[in-house]
Amino acid sequence: MAKQVECKEAGIDCPFMLRTESDDELVSFTQQHAKKTHKKDISKADILKIAKKV
Ligand SMILES: [Zn+2]
């Protein structure tokens, strides 16, 4: 089952959306985006918390 993460789920006004089958990929790409675009460090737990099963 794939999971999807969106910045707006975290209350950030940003069109970023990522959908993948891999939790590792989900976490690493989302962390890279958050760091580069929003200068934020997000923990794996926080990413999995806002991730939706799709
Ligand atoms: Zn974003």
PDB file of N, CA, C and O and ligand atoms in Angstrom:
ATOM      1  N   MET A   1       0.841  -1.202   0.000  1.00  0.00           N
ATOM      2  CA  MET A   1       0.000   0.000   0.000  1.00  0.00           C
ATOM      3  C   MET A   1       0.875   1.250   0.000  1.00  0.00           C
ATOM      4  O   MET A   1       1.852   1.325   0.742  1.00  0.00           O
ATOM      5  N   ALA A   2       0.531   2.182  -0.828  1.00  0.00           N
ATOM      6  CA  ALA A   2       1.324   3.410  -0.913  1.00  0.00           C
ATOM      7  C   ALA A   2       0.943   4.379   0.199  1.00  0.00           C
ATOM      8  O   ALA A   2      -0.159   4.326   0.736  1.00  0.00           O
ATOM      9  N   LYS A   3       1.871   5.250   0.513  1.00  0.00           N
ATOM     10  CA  LYS A   3       1.590   6.323   1.462  1.00  0.00           C
ATOM     11  C   LYS A   3       1.849   7.656   0.797  1.00  0.00           C
ATOM     12  O   LYS A   3       2.675   7.782  -0.101  1.00  0.00           O
ATOM     13  N   GLN A   4       1.131   8.647   1.275  1.00  0.00           N
ATOM     14  CA  GLN A   4       1.225   9.975   0.697  1.00  0.00           C
ATOM     15  C   GLN A   4       1.446  11.001   1.797  1.00  0.00           C
ATOM     16  O   GLN A   4       0.819  10.940   2.854  1.00  0.00           O
ATOM     17  N   VAL A   5       2.341  11.931   1.520  1.00  0.00           N
ATOM     18  CA  VAL A   5       2.613  13.017   2.457  1.00  0.00           C
ATOM     19  C   VAL A   5       2.410  14.333   1.718  1.00  0.00           C
ATOM     20  O   VAL A   5       2.794  14.470   0.563  1.00  0.00           O
ATOM     21  N   GLU A   6       1.769  15.280   2.386  1.00  0.00           N
ATOM     22  CA  GLU A   6       1.592  16.615   1.805  1.00  0.00           C
ATOM     23  C   GLU A   6       2.003  17.647   2.840  1.00  0.00           C
ATOM     24  O   GLU A   6       1.672  17.505   4.018  1.00  0.00           O
ATOM     25  N   CYS A   7       2.659  18.695   2.365  1.00  0.00           N
ATOM     26  CA  CYS A   7       3.018  19.777   3.276  1.00  0.00           C
ATOM     27  C   CYS A   7       1.790  20.366   3.937  1.00  0.00           C
ATOM     28  O   CYS A   7       1.821  20.723   5.108  1.00  0.00           O
ATOM     29  N   LYS A   8       0.705  20.466   3.196  1.00  0.00           N
ATOM     30  CA  LYS A   8      -0.453  21.124   3.800  1.00  0.00           C
ATOM     31  C   LYS A   8      -1.042  20.325   4.965  1.00  0.00           C
ATOM     32  O   LYS A   8      -1.664  20.904   5.845  1.00  0.00           O
ATOM     33  N   GLU A   9      -0.761  19.015   4.999  1.00  0.00           N
ATOM     34  CA  GLU A   9      -1.178  18.215   6.161  1.00  0.00           C
ATOM     35  C   GLU A   9      -0.429  18.660   7.425  1.00  0.00           C
ATOM     36  O   GLU A   9      -0.899  18.450   8.537  1.00  0.00           O
ATOM     37  N   ALA A  10       0.743  19.220   7.221  1.00  0.00           N
ATOM     38  CA  ALA A  10       1.542  19.704   8.355  1.00  0.00           C
ATOM     39  C   ALA A  10       1.274  21.185   8.619  1.00  0.00           C
ATOM     40  O   ALA A  10       1.966  21.812   9.403  1.00  0.00           O
ATOM     41  N   GLY A  11       0.263  21.733   7.948  1.00  0.00           N
ATOM     42  CA  GLY A  11      -0.100  23.131   8.172  1.00  0.00           C
ATOM     43  C   GLY A  11       0.787  24.102   7.421  1.00  0.00           C
ATOM     44  O   GLY A  11       0.830  25.287   7.742  1.00  0.00           O
ATOM     45  N   ILE A  12       1.519  23.608   6.430  1.00  0.00           N
ATOM     46  CA  ILE A  12       2.399  24.468   5.644  1.00  0.00           C
ATOM     47  C   ILE A  12       1.738  24.745   4.298  1.00  0.00           C
ATOM     48  O   ILE A  12       1.262  23.827   3.636  1.00  0.00           O
ATOM     49  N   ASP A  13       1.712  26.009   3.906  1.00  0.00           N
ATOM     50  CA  ASP A  13       1.090  26.387   2.640  1.00  0.00           C
ATOM     51  C   ASP A  13       2.080  26.150   1.509  1.00  0.00           C
ATOM     52  O   ASP A  13       2.863  27.017   1.149  1.00  0.00           O
ATOM     53  N   CYS A  14       2.042  24.957   0.960  1.00  0.00           N
ATOM     54  CA  CYS A  14       3.041  24.507  -0.015  1.00  0.00           C
ATOM     55  C   CYS A  14       2.424  23.378  -0.825  1.00  0.00           C
ATOM     56  O   CYS A  14       1.739  22.531  -0.265  1.00  0.00           O
ATOM     57  N   PRO A  15       2.643  23.359  -2.139  1.00  0.00           N
ATOM     58  CA  PRO A  15       2.016  22.328  -2.978  1.00  0.00           C
ATOM     59  C   PRO A  15       2.750  20.993  -2.974  1.00  0.00           C
ATOM     60  O   PRO A  15       2.339  20.077  -3.690  1.00  0.00           O
ATOM     61  N   PHE A  16       3.796  20.860  -2.183  1.00  0.00           N
ATOM     62  CA  PHE A  16       4.564  19.606  -2.181  1.00  0.00           C
ATOM     63  C   PHE A  16       3.701  18.406  -1.811  1.00  0.00           C
ATOM     64  O   PHE A  16       2.969  18.427  -0.829  1.00  0.00           O
ATOM     65  N   MET A  17       3.805  17.361  -2.639  1.00  0.00           N
ATOM     66  CA  MET A  17       3.093  16.114  -2.367  1.00  0.00           C
ATOM     67  C   MET A  17       3.965  14.967  -2.828  1.00  0.00           C
ATOM     68  O   MET A  17       4.583  15.048  -3.876  1.00  0.00           O
ATOM     69  N   LEU A  18       4.061  13.942  -2.017  1.00  0.00           N
ATOM     70  CA  LEU A  18       4.882  12.790  -2.366  1.00  0.00           C
ATOM     71  C   LEU A  18       4.106  11.519  -2.077  1.00  0.00           C
ATOM     72  O   LEU A  18       3.514  11.369  -1.012  1.00  0.00           O
ATOM     73  N   ARG A  19       4.117  10.615  -3.048  1.00  0.00           N
ATOM     74  CA  ARG A  19       3.442   9.333  -2.860  1.00  0.00           C
ATOM     75  C   ARG A  19       4.416   8.223  -3.207  1.00  0.00           C
ATOM     76  O   ARG A  19       5.026   8.250  -4.268  1.00  0.00           O
ATOM     77  N   THR A  20       4.582   7.290  -2.308  1.00  0.00           N
ATOM     78  CA  THR A  20       5.513   6.200  -2.562  1.00  0.00           C
ATOM     79  C   THR A  20       5.114   4.954  -1.784  1.00  0.00           C
ATOM     80  O   THR A  20       4.388   5.038  -0.792  1.00  0.00           O
ATOM     81  N   GLU A  21       5.629   3.817  -2.234  1.00  0.00           N
ATOM     82  CA  GLU A  21       5.386   2.543  -1.556  1.00  0.00           C
ATOM     83  C   GLU A  21       6.354   2.350  -0.384  1.00  0.00           C
ATOM     84  O   GLU A  21       6.137   1.499   0.460  1.00  0.00           O
ATOM     85  N   SER A  22       7.431   3.118  -0.396  1.00  0.00           N
ATOM     86  CA  SER A  22       8.518   2.867   0.549  1.00  0.00           C
ATOM     87  C   SER A  22       8.549   3.903   1.676  1.00  0.00           C
ATOM     88  O   SER A  22       8.666   5.103   1.423  1.00  0.00           O
ATOM     89  N   ASP A  23       8.453   3.446   2.914  1.00  0.00           N
ATOM     90  CA  ASP A  23       8.528   4.354   4.055  1.00  0.00           C
ATOM     91  C   ASP A  23       9.856   5.099   4.092  1.00  0.00           C
ATOM     92  O   ASP A  23       9.906   6.282   4.410  1.00  0.00           O
ATOM     93  N   ASP A  24      10.944   4.382   3.776  1.00  0.00           N
ATOM     94  CA  ASP A  24      12.261   5.012   3.804  1.00  0.00           C
ATOM     95  C   ASP A  24      12.350   6.160   2.816  1.00  0.00           C
ATOM     96  O   ASP A  24      12.892   7.224   3.110  1.00  0.00           O
ATOM     97  N   GLU A  25      11.798   5.922   1.605  1.00  0.00           N
ATOM     98  CA  GLU A  25      11.801   6.940   0.577  1.00  0.00           C
ATOM     99  C   GLU A  25      10.924   8.120   1.007  1.00  0.00           C
ATOM    100  O   GLU A  25      11.306   9.280   0.858  1.00  0.00           O
ATOM    101  N   LEU A  26       9.770   7.790   1.533  1.00  0.00           N
ATOM    102  CA  LEU A  26       8.848   8.818   2.002  1.00  0.00           C
ATOM    103  C   LEU A  26       9.539   9.743   3.000  1.00  0.00           C
ATOM    104  O   LEU A  26       9.496  10.970   2.878  1.00  0.00           O
ATOM    105  N   VAL A  27      10.207   9.125   3.977  1.00  0.00           N
ATOM    106  CA  VAL A  27      10.865   9.902   5.026  1.00  0.00           C
ATOM    107  C   VAL A  27      12.035  10.687   4.466  1.00  0.00           C
ATOM    108  O   VAL A  27      12.152  11.893   4.699  1.00  0.00           O
ATOM    109  N   SER A  28      12.883  10.042   3.659  1.00  0.00           N
ATOM    110  CA  SER A  28      14.089  10.751   3.231  1.00  0.00           C
ATOM    111  C   SER A  28      13.772  11.886   2.248  1.00  0.00           C
ATOM    112  O   SER A  28      14.305  12.975   2.380  1.00  0.00           O
ATOM    113  N   PHE A  29      12.848  11.666   1.315  1.00  0.00           N
ATOM    114  CA  PHE A  29      12.501  12.745   0.383  1.00  0.00           C
ATOM    115  C   PHE A  29      11.778  13.896   1.097  1.00  0.00           C
ATOM    116  O   PHE A  29      12.013  15.063   0.797  1.00  0.00           O
ATOM    117  N   THR A  30      10.918  13.542   2.030  1.00  0.00           N
ATOM    118  CA  THR A  30      10.192  14.590   2.743  1.00  0.00           C
ATOM    119  C   THR A  30      11.138  15.403   3.623  1.00  0.00           C
ATOM    120  O   THR A  30      11.035  16.629   3.698  1.00  0.00           O
ATOM    121  N   GLN A  31      12.089  14.710   4.257  1.00  0.00           N
ATOM    122  CA  GLN A  31      13.066  15.435   5.073  1.00  0.00           C
ATOM    123  C   GLN A  31      13.908  16.368   4.216  1.00  0.00           C
ATOM    124  O   GLN A  31      14.167  17.507   4.606  1.00  0.00           O
ATOM    125  N   GLN A  32      14.323  15.880   3.037  1.00  0.00           N
ATOM    126  CA  GLN A  32      15.105  16.736   2.134  1.00  0.00           C
ATOM    127  C   GLN A  32      14.311  17.967   1.715  1.00  0.00           C
ATOM    128  O   GLN A  32      14.827  19.086   1.699  1.00  0.00           O
ATOM    129  N   HIS A  33      13.049  17.757   1.357  1.00  0.00           N
ATOM    130  CA  HIS A  33      12.203  18.874   0.938  1.00  0.00           C
ATOM    131  C   HIS A  33      12.037  19.879   2.078  1.00  0.00           C
ATOM    132  O   HIS A  33      12.163  21.083   1.882  1.00  0.00           O
ATOM    133  N   ALA A  34      11.742  19.359   3.265  1.00  0.00           N
ATOM    134  CA  ALA A  34      11.493  20.237   4.411  1.00  0.00           C
ATOM    135  C   ALA A  34      12.730  21.058   4.743  1.00  0.00           C
ATOM    136  O   ALA A  34      12.643  22.247   5.062  1.00  0.00           O
ATOM    137  N   LYS A  35      13.875  20.430   4.640  1.00  0.00           N
ATOM    138  CA  LYS A  35      15.118  21.113   4.970  1.00  0.00           C
ATOM    139  C   LYS A  35      15.452  22.180   3.927  1.00  0.00           C
ATOM    140  O   LYS A  35      15.762  23.323   4.245  1.00  0.00           O
ATOM    141  N   LYS A  36      15.348  21.794   2.642  1.00  0.00           N
ATOM    142  CA  LYS A  36      15.726  22.702   1.557  1.00  0.00           C
ATOM    143  C   LYS A  36      14.741  23.844   1.410  1.00  0.00           C
ATOM    144  O   LYS A  36      15.116  24.998   1.255  1.00  0.00           O
ATOM    145  N   THR A  37      13.459  23.513   1.453  1.00  0.00           N
ATOM    146  CA  THR A  37      12.437  24.501   1.133  1.00  0.00           C
ATOM    147  C   THR A  37      11.971  25.266   2.366  1.00  0.00           C
ATOM    148  O   THR A  37      11.674  26.454   2.282  1.00  0.00           O
ATOM    149  N   HIS A  38      11.895  24.589   3.485  1.00  0.00           N
ATOM    150  CA  HIS A  38      11.308  25.222   4.670  1.00  0.00           C
ATOM    151  C   HIS A  38      12.302  25.398   5.809  1.00  0.00           C
ATOM    152  O   HIS A  38      11.934  25.901   6.868  1.00  0.00           O
ATOM    153  N   LYS A  39      13.554  24.959   5.595  1.00  0.00           N
ATOM    154  CA  LYS A  39      14.574  25.037   6.642  1.00  0.00           C
ATOM    155  C   LYS A  39      14.078  24.440   7.956  1.00  0.00           C
ATOM    156  O   LYS A  39      14.278  24.978   9.034  1.00  0.00           O
ATOM    157  N   LYS A  40      13.402  23.307   7.827  1.00  0.00           N
ATOM    158  CA  LYS A  40      12.888  22.609   9.002  1.00  0.00           C
ATOM    159  C   LYS A  40      13.439  21.198   9.047  1.00  0.00           C
ATOM    160  O   LYS A  40      13.591  20.547   8.029  1.00  0.00           O
ATOM    161  N   ASP A  41      13.696  20.737  10.262  1.00  0.00           N
ATOM    162  CA  ASP A  41      14.031  19.330  10.456  1.00  0.00           C
ATOM    163  C   ASP A  41      12.795  18.615  10.982  1.00  0.00           C
ATOM    164  O   ASP A  41      12.257  18.987  12.026  1.00  0.00           O
ATOM    165  N   ILE A  42      12.374  17.617  10.256  1.00  0.00           N
ATOM    166  CA  ILE A  42      11.191  16.861  10.666  1.00  0.00           C
ATOM    167  C   ILE A  42      11.617  15.444  11.008  1.00  0.00           C
ATOM    168  O   ILE A  42      12.392  14.825  10.275  1.00  0.00           O
ATOM    169  N   SER A  43      11.114  14.946  12.098  1.00  0.00           N
ATOM    170  CA  SER A  43      11.471  13.578  12.491  1.00  0.00           C
ATOM    171  C   SER A  43      10.675  12.565  11.680  1.00  0.00           C
ATOM    172  O   SER A  43       9.605  12.869  11.137  1.00  0.00           O
ATOM    173  N   LYS A  44      11.216  11.362  11.634  1.00  0.00           N
ATOM    174  CA  LYS A  44      10.527  10.283  10.951  1.00  0.00           C
ATOM    175  C   LYS A  44       9.129  10.072  11.535  1.00  0.00           C
ATOM    176  O   LYS A  44       8.155   9.895  10.806  1.00  0.00           O
ATOM    177  N   ALA A  45       9.026  10.132  12.858  1.00  0.00           N
ATOM    178  CA  ALA A  45       7.730   9.928  13.520  1.00  0.00           C
ATOM    179  C   ALA A  45       6.711  10.969  13.065  1.00  0.00           C
ATOM    180  O   ALA A  45       5.540  10.647  12.833  1.00  0.00           O
ATOM    181  N   ASP A  46       7.156  12.229  12.936  1.00  0.00           N
ATOM    182  CA  ASP A  46       6.243  13.291  12.505  1.00  0.00           C
ATOM    183  C   ASP A  46       5.790  13.078  11.060  1.00  0.00           C
ATOM    184  O   ASP A  46       4.632  13.339  10.735  1.00  0.00           O
ATOM    185  N   ILE A  47       6.695  12.634  10.224  1.00  0.00           N
ATOM    186  CA  ILE A  47       6.331  12.383   8.832  1.00  0.00           C
ATOM    187  C   ILE A  47       5.313  11.240   8.752  1.00  0.00           C
ATOM    188  O   ILE A  47       4.289  11.354   8.069  1.00  0.00           O
ATOM    189  N   LEU A  48       5.566  10.188   9.483  1.00  0.00           N
ATOM    190  CA  LEU A  48       4.639   9.051   9.435  1.00  0.00           C
ATOM    191  C   LEU A  48       3.290   9.423  10.041  1.00  0.00           C
ATOM    192  O   LEU A  48       2.249   8.889   9.664  1.00  0.00           O
ATOM    193  N   LYS A  49       3.296  10.383  10.968  1.00  0.00           N
ATOM    194  CA  LYS A  49       2.050  10.831  11.581  1.00  0.00           C
ATOM    195  C   LYS A  49       1.147  11.549  10.569  1.00  0.00           C
ATOM    196  O   LYS A  49      -0.071  11.413  10.594  1.00  0.00           O
ATOM    197  N   ILE A  50       1.753  12.349   9.680  1.00  0.00           N
ATOM    198  CA  ILE A  50       0.932  13.084   8.701  1.00  0.00           C
ATOM    199  C   ILE A  50       0.756  12.304   7.405  1.00  0.00           C
ATOM    200  O   ILE A  50       0.022  12.734   6.525  1.00  0.00           O
ATOM    201  N   ALA A  51       1.422  11.154   7.280  1.00  0.00           N
ATOM    202  CA  ALA A  51       1.289  10.355   6.063  1.00  0.00           C
ATOM    203  C   ALA A  51      -0.087   9.683   6.030  1.00  0.00           C
ATOM    204  O   ALA A  51      -0.599   9.233   7.054  1.00  0.00           O
ATOM    205  N   LYS A  52      -0.655   9.655   4.832  1.00  0.00           N
ATOM    206  CA  LYS A  52      -1.948   8.994   4.660  1.00  0.00           C
ATOM    207  C   LYS A  52      -1.751   7.768   3.783  1.00  0.00           C
ATOM    208  O   LYS A  52      -0.982   7.792   2.840  1.00  0.00           O
ATOM    209  N   LYS A  53      -2.475   6.724   4.093  1.00  0.00           N
ATOM    210  CA  LYS A  53      -2.459   5.554   3.219  1.00  0.00           C
ATOM    211  C   LYS A  53      -3.344   5.825   2.023  1.00  0.00           C
ATOM    212  O   LYS A  53      -4.476   6.281   2.180  1.00  0.00           O
ATOM    213  N   VAL A  54      -2.802   5.555   0.844  1.00  0.00           N
ATOM    214  CA  VAL A  54      -3.583   5.814  -0.371  1.00  0.00           C
ATOM    215  C   VAL A  54      -3.617   4.582  -1.268  1.00  0.00           C
ATOM    216  O   VAL A  54      -2.799   3.694  -1.128  1.00  0.00           O
TER     217      VAL A  54
HETATM  218 ZN    ZN B   1       6.773  22.085   1.371  1.00  0.00          ZN
END
